[in-house]
Coordinates of C-alpha atoms in Angstrom, one line a residue:
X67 CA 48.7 -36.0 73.5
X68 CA 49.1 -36.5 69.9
X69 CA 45.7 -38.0 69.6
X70 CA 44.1 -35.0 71.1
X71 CA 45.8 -33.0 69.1
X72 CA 44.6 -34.6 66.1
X73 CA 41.4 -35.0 67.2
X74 CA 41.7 -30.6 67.9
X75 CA 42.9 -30.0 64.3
X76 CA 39.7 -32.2 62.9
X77 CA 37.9 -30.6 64.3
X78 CA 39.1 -26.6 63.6
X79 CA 38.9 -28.3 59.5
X80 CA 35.1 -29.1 60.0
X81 CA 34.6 -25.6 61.1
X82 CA 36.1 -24.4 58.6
X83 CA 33.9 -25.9 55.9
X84 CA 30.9 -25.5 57.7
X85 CA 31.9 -21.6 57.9
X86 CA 32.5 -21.6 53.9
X87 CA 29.3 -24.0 52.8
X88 CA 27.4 -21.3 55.3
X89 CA 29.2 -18.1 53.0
X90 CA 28.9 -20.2 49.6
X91 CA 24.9 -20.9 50.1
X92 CA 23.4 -17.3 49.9
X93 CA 25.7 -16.8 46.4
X94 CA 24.6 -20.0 45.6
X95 CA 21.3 -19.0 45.8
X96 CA 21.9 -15.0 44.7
X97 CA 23.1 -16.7 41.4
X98 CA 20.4 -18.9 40.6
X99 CA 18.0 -16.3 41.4
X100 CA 19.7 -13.9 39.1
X101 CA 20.2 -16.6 36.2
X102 CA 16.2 -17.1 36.4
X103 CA 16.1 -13.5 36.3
X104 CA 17.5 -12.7 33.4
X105 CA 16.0 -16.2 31.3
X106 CA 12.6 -14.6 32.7
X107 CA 13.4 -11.2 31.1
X108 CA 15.2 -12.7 27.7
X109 CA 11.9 -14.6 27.6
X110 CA 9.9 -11.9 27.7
X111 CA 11.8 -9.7 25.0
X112 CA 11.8 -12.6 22.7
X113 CA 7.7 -12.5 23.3
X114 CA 7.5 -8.7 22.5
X115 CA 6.3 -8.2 26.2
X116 CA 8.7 -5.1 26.1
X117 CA 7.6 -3.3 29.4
X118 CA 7.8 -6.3 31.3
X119 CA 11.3 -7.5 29.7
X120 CA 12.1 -4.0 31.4
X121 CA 10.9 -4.2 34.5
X122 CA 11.7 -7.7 34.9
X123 CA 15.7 -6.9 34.5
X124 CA 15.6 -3.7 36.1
X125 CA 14.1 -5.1 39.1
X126 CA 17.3 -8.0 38.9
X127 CA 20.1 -5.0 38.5
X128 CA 18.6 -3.6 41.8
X129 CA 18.3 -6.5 43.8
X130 CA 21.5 -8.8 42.2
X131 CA 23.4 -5.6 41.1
X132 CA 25.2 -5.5 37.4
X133 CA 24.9 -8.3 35.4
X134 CA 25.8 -8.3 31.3
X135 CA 23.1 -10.0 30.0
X136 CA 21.0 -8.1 32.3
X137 CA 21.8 -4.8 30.9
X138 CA 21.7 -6.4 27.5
X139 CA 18.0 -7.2 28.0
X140 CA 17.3 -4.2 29.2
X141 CA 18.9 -1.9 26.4
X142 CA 17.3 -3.8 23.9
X143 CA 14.0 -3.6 25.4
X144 CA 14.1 0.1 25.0
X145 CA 15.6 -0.1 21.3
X146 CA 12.7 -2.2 20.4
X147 CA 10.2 0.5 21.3
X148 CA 11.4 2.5 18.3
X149 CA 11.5 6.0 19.4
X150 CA 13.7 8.7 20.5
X151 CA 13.2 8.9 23.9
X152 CA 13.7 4.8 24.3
X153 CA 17.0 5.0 22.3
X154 CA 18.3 7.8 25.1
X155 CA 17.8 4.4 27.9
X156 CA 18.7 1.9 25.9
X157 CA 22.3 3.9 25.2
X158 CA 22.1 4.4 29.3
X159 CA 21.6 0.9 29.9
X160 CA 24.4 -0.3 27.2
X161 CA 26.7 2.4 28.9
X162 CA 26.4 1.5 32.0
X163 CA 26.3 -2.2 31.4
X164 CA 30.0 -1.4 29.4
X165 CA 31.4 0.5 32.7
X166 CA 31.5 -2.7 34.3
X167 CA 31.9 -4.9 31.6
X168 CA 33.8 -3.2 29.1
X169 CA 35.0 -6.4 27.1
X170 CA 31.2 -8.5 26.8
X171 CA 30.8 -8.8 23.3
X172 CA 26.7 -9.3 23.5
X173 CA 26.4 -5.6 25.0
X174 CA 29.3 -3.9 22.4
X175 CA 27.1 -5.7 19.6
X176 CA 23.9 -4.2 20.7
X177 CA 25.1 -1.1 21.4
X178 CA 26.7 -0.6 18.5
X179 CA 23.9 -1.7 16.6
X180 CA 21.8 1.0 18.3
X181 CA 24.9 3.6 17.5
X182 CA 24.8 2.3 13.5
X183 CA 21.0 2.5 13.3
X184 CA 21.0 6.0 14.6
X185 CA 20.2 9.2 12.4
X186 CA 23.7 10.9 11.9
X187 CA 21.8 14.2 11.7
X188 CA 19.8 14.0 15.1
X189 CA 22.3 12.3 17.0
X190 CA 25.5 12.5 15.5
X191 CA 27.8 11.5 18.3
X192 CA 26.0 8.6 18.8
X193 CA 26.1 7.7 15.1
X194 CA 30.4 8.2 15.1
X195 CA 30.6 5.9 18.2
X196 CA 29.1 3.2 15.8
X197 CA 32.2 2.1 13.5
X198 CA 34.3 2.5 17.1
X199 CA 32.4 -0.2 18.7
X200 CA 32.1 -2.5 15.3
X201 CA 36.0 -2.1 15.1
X202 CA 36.0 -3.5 18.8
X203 CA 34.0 -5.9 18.2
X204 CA 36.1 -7.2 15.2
X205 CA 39.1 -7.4 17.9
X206 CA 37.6 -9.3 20.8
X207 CA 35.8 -11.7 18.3
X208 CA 37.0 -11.7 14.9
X209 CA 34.7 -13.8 12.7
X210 CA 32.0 -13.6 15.4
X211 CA 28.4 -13.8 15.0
X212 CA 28.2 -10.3 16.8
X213 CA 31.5 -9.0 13.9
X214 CA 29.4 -10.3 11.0
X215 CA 26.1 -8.1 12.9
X216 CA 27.7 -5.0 13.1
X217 CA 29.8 -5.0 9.7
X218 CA 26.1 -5.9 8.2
X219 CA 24.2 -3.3 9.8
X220 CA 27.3 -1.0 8.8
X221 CA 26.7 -1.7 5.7
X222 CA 30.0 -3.6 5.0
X223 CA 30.6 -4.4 1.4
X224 CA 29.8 -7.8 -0.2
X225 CA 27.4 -8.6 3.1
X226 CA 23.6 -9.6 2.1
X227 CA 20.9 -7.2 3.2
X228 CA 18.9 -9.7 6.8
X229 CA 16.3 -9.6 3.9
X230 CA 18.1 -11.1 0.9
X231 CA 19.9 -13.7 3.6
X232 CA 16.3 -14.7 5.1
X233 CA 14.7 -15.5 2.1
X234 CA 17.6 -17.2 0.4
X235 CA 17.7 -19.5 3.9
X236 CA 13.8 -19.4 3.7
X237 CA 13.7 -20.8 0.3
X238 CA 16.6 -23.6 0.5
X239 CA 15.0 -25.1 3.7
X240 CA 11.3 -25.1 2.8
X241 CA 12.6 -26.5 -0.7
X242 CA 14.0 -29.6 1.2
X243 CA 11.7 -30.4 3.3
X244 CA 8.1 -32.0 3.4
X245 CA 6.0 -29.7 4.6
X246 CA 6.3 -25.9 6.0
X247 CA 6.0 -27.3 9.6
X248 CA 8.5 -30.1 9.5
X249 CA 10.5 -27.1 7.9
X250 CA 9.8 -24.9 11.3
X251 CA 10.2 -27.4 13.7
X252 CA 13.6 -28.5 12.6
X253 CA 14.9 -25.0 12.4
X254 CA 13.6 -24.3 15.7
X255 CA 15.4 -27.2 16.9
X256 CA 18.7 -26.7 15.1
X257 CA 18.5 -23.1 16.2
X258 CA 18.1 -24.1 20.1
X259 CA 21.4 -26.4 19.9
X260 CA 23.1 -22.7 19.0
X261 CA 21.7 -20.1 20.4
X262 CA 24.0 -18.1 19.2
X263 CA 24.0 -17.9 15.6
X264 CA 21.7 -15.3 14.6
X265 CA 21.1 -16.5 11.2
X266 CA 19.6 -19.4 12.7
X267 CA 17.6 -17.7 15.4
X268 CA 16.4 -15.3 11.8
X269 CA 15.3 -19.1 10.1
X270 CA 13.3 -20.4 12.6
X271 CA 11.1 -17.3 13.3
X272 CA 10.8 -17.0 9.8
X273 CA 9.5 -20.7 8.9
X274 CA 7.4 -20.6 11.7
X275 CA 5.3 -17.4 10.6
X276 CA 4.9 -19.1 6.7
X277 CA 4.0 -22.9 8.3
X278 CA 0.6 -21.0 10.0
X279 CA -2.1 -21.6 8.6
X280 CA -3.6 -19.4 6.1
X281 CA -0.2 -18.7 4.5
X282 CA 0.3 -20.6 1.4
X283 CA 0.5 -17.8 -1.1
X284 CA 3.2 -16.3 0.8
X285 CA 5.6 -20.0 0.9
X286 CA 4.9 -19.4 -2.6
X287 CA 6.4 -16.1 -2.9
X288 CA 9.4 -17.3 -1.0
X289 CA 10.0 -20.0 -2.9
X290 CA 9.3 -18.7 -6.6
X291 CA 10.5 -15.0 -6.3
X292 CA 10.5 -14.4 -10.5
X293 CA 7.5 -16.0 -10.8
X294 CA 5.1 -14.3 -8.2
X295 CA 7.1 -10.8 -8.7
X296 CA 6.4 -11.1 -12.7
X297 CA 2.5 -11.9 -12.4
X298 CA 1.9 -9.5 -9.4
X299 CA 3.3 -6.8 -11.4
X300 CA 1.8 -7.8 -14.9
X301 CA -1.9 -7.6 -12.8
X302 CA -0.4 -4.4 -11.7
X303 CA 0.1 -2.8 -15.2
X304 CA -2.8 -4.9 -16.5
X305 CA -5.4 -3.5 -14.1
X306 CA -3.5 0.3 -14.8
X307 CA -4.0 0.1 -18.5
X308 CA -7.2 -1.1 -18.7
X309 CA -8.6 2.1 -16.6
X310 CA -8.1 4.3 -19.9
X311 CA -8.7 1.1 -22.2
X312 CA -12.2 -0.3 -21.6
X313 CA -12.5 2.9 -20.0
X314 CA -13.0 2.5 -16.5
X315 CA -13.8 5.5 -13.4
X316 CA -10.6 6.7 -12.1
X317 CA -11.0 5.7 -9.2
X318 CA -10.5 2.2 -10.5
X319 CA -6.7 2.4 -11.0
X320 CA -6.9 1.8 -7.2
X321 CA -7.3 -1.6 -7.6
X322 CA -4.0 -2.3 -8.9
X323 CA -2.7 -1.8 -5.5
X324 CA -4.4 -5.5 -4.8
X325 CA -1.7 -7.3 -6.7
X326 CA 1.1 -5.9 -4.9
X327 CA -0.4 -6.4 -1.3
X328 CA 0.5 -9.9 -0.9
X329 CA 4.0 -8.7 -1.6
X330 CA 3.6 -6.3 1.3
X331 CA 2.1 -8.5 3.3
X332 CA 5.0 -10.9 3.3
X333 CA 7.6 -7.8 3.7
X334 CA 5.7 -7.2 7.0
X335 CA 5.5 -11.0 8.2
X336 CA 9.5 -11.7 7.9
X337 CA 10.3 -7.7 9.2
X338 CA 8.4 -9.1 11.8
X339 CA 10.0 -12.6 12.3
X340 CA 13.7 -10.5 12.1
X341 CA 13.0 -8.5 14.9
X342 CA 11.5 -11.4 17.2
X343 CA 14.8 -12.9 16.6
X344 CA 16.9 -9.9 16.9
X345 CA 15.6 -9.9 20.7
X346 CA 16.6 -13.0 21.0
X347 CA 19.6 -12.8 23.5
X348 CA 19.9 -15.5 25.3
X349 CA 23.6 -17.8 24.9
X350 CA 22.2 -20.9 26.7
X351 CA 22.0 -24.2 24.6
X352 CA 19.3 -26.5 25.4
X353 CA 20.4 -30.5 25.7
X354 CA 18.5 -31.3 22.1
X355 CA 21.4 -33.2 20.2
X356 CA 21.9 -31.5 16.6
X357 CA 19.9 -32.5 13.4
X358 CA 22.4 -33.8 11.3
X359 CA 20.5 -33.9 8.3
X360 CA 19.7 -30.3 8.3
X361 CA 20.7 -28.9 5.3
X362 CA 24.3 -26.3 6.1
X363 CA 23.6 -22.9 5.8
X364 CA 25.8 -21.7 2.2
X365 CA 26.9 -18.1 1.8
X366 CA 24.1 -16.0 0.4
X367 CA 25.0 -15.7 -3.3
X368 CA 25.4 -12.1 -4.4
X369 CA 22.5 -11.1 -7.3
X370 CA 23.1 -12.4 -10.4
X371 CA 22.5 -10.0 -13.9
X372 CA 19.4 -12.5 -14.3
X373 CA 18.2 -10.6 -10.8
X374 CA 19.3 -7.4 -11.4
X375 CA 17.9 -7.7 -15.2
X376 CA 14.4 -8.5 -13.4
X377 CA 14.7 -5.6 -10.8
X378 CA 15.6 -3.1 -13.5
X379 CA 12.4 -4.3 -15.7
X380 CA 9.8 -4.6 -12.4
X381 CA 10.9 -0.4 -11.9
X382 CA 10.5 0.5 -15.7
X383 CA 7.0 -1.4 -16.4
X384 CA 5.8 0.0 -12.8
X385 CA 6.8 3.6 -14.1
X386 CA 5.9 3.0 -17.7
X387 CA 2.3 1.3 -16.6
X388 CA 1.5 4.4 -14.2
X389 CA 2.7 6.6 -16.3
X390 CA 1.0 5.1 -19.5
X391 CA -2.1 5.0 -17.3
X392 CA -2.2 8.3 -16.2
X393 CA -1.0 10.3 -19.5
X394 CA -3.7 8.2 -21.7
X395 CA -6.4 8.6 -18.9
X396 CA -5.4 12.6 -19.0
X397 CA -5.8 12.3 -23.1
X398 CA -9.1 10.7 -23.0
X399 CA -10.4 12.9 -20.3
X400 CA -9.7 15.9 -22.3
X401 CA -10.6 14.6 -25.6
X402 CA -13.8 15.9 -26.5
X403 CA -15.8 15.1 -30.0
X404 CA -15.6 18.5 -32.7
X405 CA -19.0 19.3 -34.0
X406 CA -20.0 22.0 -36.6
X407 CA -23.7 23.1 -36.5
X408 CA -25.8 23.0 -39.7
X409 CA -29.5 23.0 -40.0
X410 CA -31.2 21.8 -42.9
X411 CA -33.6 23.9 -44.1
X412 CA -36.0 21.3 -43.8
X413 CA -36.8 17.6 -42.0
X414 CA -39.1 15.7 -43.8
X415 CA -42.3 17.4 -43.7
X416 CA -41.5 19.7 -41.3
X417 CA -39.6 23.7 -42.7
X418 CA -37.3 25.2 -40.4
X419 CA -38.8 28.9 -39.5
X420 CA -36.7 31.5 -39.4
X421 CA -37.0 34.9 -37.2
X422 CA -39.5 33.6 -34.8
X423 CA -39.8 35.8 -31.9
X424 CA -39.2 32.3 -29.7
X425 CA -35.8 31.3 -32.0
X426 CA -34.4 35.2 -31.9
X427 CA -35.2 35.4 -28.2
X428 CA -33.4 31.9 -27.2
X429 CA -30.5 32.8 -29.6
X430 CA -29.7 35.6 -27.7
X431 CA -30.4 34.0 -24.5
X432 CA -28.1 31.0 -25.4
X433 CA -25.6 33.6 -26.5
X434 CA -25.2 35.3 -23.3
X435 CA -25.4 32.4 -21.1
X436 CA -22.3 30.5 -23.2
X437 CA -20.5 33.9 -23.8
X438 CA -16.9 32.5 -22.7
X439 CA -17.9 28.7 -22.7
X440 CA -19.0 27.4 -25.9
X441 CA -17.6 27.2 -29.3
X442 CA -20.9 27.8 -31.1
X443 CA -24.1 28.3 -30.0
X444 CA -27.8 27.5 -31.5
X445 CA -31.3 27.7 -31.6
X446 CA -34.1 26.7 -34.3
X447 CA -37.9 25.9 -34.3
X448 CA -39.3 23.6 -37.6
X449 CA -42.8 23.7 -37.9
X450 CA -45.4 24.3 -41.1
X451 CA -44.6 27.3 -42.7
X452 CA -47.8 28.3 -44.3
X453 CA -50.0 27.7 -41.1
X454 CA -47.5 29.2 -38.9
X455 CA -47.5 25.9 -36.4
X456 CA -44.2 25.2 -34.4
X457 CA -43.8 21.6 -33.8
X458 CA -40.7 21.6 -31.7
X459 CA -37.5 23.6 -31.3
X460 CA -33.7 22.6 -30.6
X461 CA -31.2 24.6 -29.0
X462 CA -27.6 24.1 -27.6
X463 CA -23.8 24.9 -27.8
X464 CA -21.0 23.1 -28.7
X465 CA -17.4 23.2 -27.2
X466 CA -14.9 21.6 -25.1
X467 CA -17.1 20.1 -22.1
X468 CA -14.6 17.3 -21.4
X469 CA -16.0 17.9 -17.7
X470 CA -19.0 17.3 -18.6
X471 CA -21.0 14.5 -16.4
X472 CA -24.7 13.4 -16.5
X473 CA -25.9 15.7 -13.3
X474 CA -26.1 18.4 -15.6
X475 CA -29.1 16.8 -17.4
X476 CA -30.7 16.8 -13.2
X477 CA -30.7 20.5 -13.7
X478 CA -33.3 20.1 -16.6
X479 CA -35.8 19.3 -14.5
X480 CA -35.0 21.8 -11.1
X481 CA -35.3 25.0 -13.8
X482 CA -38.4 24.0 -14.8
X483 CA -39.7 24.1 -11.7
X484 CA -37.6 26.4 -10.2
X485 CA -39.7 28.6 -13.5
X486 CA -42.9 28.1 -11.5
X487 CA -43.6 24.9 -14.4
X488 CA -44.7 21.4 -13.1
X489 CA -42.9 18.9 -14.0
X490 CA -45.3 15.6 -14.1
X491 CA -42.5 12.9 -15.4
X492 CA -39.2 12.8 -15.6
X493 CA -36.9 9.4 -17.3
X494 CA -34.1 8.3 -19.0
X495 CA -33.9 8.2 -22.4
X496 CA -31.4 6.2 -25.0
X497 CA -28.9 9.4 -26.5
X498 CA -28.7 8.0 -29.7
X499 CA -25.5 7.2 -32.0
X500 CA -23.6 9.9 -30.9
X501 CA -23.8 9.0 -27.5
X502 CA -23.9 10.8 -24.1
X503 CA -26.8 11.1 -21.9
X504 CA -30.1 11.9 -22.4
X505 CA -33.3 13.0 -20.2
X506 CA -36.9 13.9 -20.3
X507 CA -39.0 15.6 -18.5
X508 CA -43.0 16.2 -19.2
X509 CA -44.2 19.6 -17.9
X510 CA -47.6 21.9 -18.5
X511 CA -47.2 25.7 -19.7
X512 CA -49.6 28.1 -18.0
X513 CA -51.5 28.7 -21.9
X514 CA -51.0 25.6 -23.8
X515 CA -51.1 22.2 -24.2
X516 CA -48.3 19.8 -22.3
X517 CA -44.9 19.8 -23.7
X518 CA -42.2 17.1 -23.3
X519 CA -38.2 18.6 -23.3
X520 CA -35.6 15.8 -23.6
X521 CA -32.2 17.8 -22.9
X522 CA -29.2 15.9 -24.0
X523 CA -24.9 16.6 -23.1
X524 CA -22.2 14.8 -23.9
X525 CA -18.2 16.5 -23.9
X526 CA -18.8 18.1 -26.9
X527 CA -22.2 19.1 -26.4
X528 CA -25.2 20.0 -24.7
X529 CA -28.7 21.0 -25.6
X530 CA -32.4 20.2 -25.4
X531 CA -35.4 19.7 -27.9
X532 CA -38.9 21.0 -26.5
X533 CA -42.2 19.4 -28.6
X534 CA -45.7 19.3 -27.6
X535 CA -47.5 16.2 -25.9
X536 CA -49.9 15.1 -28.1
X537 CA -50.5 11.5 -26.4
X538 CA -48.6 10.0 -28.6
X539 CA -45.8 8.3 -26.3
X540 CA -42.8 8.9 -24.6
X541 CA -41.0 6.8 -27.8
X542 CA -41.9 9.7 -29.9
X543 CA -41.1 12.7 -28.1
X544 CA -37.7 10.7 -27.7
X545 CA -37.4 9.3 -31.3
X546 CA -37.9 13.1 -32.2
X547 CA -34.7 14.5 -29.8
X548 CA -33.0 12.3 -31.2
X549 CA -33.5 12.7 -34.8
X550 CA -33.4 16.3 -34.4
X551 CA -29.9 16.6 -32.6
X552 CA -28.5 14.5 -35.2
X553 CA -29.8 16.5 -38.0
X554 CA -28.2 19.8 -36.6
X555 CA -25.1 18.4 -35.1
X556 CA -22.3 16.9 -37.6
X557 CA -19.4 15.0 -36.0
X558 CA -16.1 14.6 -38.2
X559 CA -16.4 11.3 -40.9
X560 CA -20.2 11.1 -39.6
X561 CA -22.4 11.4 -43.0
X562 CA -25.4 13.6 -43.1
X563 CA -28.8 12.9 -43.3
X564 CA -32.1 14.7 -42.8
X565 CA -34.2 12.0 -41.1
X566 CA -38.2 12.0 -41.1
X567 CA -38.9 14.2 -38.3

């Protein structure tokens, strides 16, 4: 009897097991599935693969039901996108996550990142639940990697912008070690042993975008800040002032922007880096043992007067350059050169004729046409008096043509024609010491032999000096434009002369 009864109570023991291994195995399973769930959708966050990160944990919530690091995946897969709409989910999926676990710290720290990022004029409740959840945080975890998150992103005095910490860590560890990749690879290690120091995760994303190839200059720029902030900005001012200097087209001051863009190129690759670690969310440490001669982490020290000093200087040279620049660019542009107008009353061999039907009729022409332009106008023909023979005429104006560019001189040649003249040659001709442009044009009269007019502007004048083509050159019909503008045109401290003509 006693035997048998032992031998019943074995066996109601074995069914009993076999009845809670048969209950235990489908959780068993339900939990690995949902553990390789949610490593499949931290993965792809940490990739940038946002939609799938998504769908990947909304798919798990439905099929495993809530799960904290499922809703923390899937909240910060919609924060990542940037925009409005995104933001509504993600506070949905942090909400929800928070309803059934009220106390994870890894959902209160992204949510209340989302809540301290937000505009507190568009959404302004979201923005007040911020400090609430930071202030949480602080009690569950005090000291926390999460606390020391959300006091940063609150702005918490005496904690270092992510940017200021990143270089600084940037700096110390590329400093120390052999090369850039050796750099990466042990930060990427020391990171995996714990996962959950953000600082660390912000390291190795960083190292590994400055060891790719290609990406020298900007190791450089993390490792000698004064340096390669003081020459990019002394190209910066260099390139600005020498615009109005040498001078330069205006459009030129454009290329100072060159110096500065491998500054913004670097802003761009560690923004970048920041936020492929900031979707980092995974708390699982891989079985890699620690690097114990990876150098510790110090405290980011705060900026010293030497930095400030140099940030205060950078802002007044960029100011003073593009202001100096622009103010000495607007001088020159409206500068113009001051001439007074005073023919001799003779050039060389040549007598200046006076009340010619041809001088009277382009005075008044000239007068008309520069009523409420020029200073000054002019016209005068020089010839032989006693036989009555013109051999050439200059006219113009004076004034302020600070505008004034070399197409004007292509209008020499389109009123010619446009006069029902043909014009047979046109060139470019050397202006002479006062400078400018000058063109010629050689054209035939209806009644009379071919005449060559080389028309001349610069920002103080314009005009044009007609003589007849004798075959004797281009030089000369240019030689005598020349000769003749100077001879009626006198610039300030320029002496006068009365060339042969």
């Amino acid at each position: 009897m006693q035997a048998k009864g032992q031998e019943d109570s074995s066996a109601c023991a074995e069914a009993e097991e076999a009845e809670a291994e048969s209950e235990t195995a489908p959780n068993a399973k339900a939990d690995t599935a949902t553990s390789a769930a949610v490593e499949e959708a931290e993965a792809l966050l940490h990739q940038g693969r946002l939609i799938e990160a998504r769908q990947t944990a909304q798919r798990a919530l439905n099929i495993s039901g809530p799960t904290a690091r499922l809703y923390t995946v899937l909240g910060r897969a919609h924060a990542a996108e940037g925009d409005d709409d995104h933001d509504d989910r993600a506070e949905a999926a942090y909400r929800a996550g928070l309803d059934a676990f009220p106390d994870d710290i890894d959902l209160l720290s992204a949510y209340a990142e989302l809540c301290l990022n937000a505009d507190y004029l568009e959404r302004p409740g979201r923005h007040r639940r911020g400090p609430e959840l930071a202030a949480r945080i602080r009690e569950l975890a005090p000291g926390s990697v999460q606390a020391l998150r959300a006091e940063r992103t609150a702005g918490g005095k005496g904690i270092p912008k992510p940017a200021r910490v990143q270089r600084h860590d940037a700096r110390l560890v590329l400093k120390l070690s052999p090369t850039p990749r050796t750099a990466a690879d042990r930060a990427r290690i020391q990171a995996g042993t714990r996962p959950e120091d953000e600082r660390l995760a912000v390291l190795a994303e960083t190292l590994d975008a400055l060891a790719r190839h290609g990406r020298g200059p900007l190791r450089l720029m993390v490792v000698h800040p004064l340096a390669s902030t003081f020459l990019s900005w002394v190209a910066y001012t260099a390139i600005l002032l020498a615009v109005p200097a040498i001078p330069l087209p205006a459009w030129a001051a454009c290329a100072a922007a060159l110096p500065l863009l491998p500054s913004a190129v670097l802003h761009l690759v560690l923004r970048a880096a920041r936020r492929r670690a900031g979707t980092h969310t995974t708390t699982t440490s891989t079985h890699t043992p620690q690097d114990l001669t990876f150098p510790v982490l110090p405290p980011v020290p705060a900026p010293t007067p030497r930095d400030r000093i140099t940030r205060a200087l950078v802002l007044a040279t960029a100011i003073g350059a593009a202001a100096g620049s622009v103010t000495w660019s607007q001088i020159q542009y409206r500068d113009y050169p001051r001439y007074t107008v005073a023919a001799p009353a003779s050039l060389g061999r040549l007598d200046r004729l006076e009340l010619t039907p041809v001088q009277q009729g382009m005075a008044d022409q000239l007068k008309a046409n520069f009523a409420r332009v020029a200073h000054e106008t002019f016209a005068y023909v020089y010839g032989n008096k006693e036989l009555g023979r013109t051999a050439f005429i200059v006219l113009g104006a004076t004034g302020d043509f600070h505008a004034m560019t070399p197409d004007l001189l292509d209008e020499l040649r389109h009123g010619l024609e446009s006069s029902g003249l043909t014009v047979s040659a046109e060139w470019n001709a050397e202006p002479g010491r006062y400078g400018g442009w000058m063109k010629c044009v050689t054209y035939k009269p209806a009644a009379s032999v071919p005449e060559v007019a080389c028309g001349w502007a610069d920002k103080g004048s314009m005009g044009m000096v007609i003589v007849a083509d004798r075959g004797t050159g281009r030089s000369v019909a240019e030689g005598t434009a020349r000769r003749a503008r100077e001879a009626v045109l006198h610039r300030g401290g320029v002496e006068r002369t009365e060339p042969e003509v």
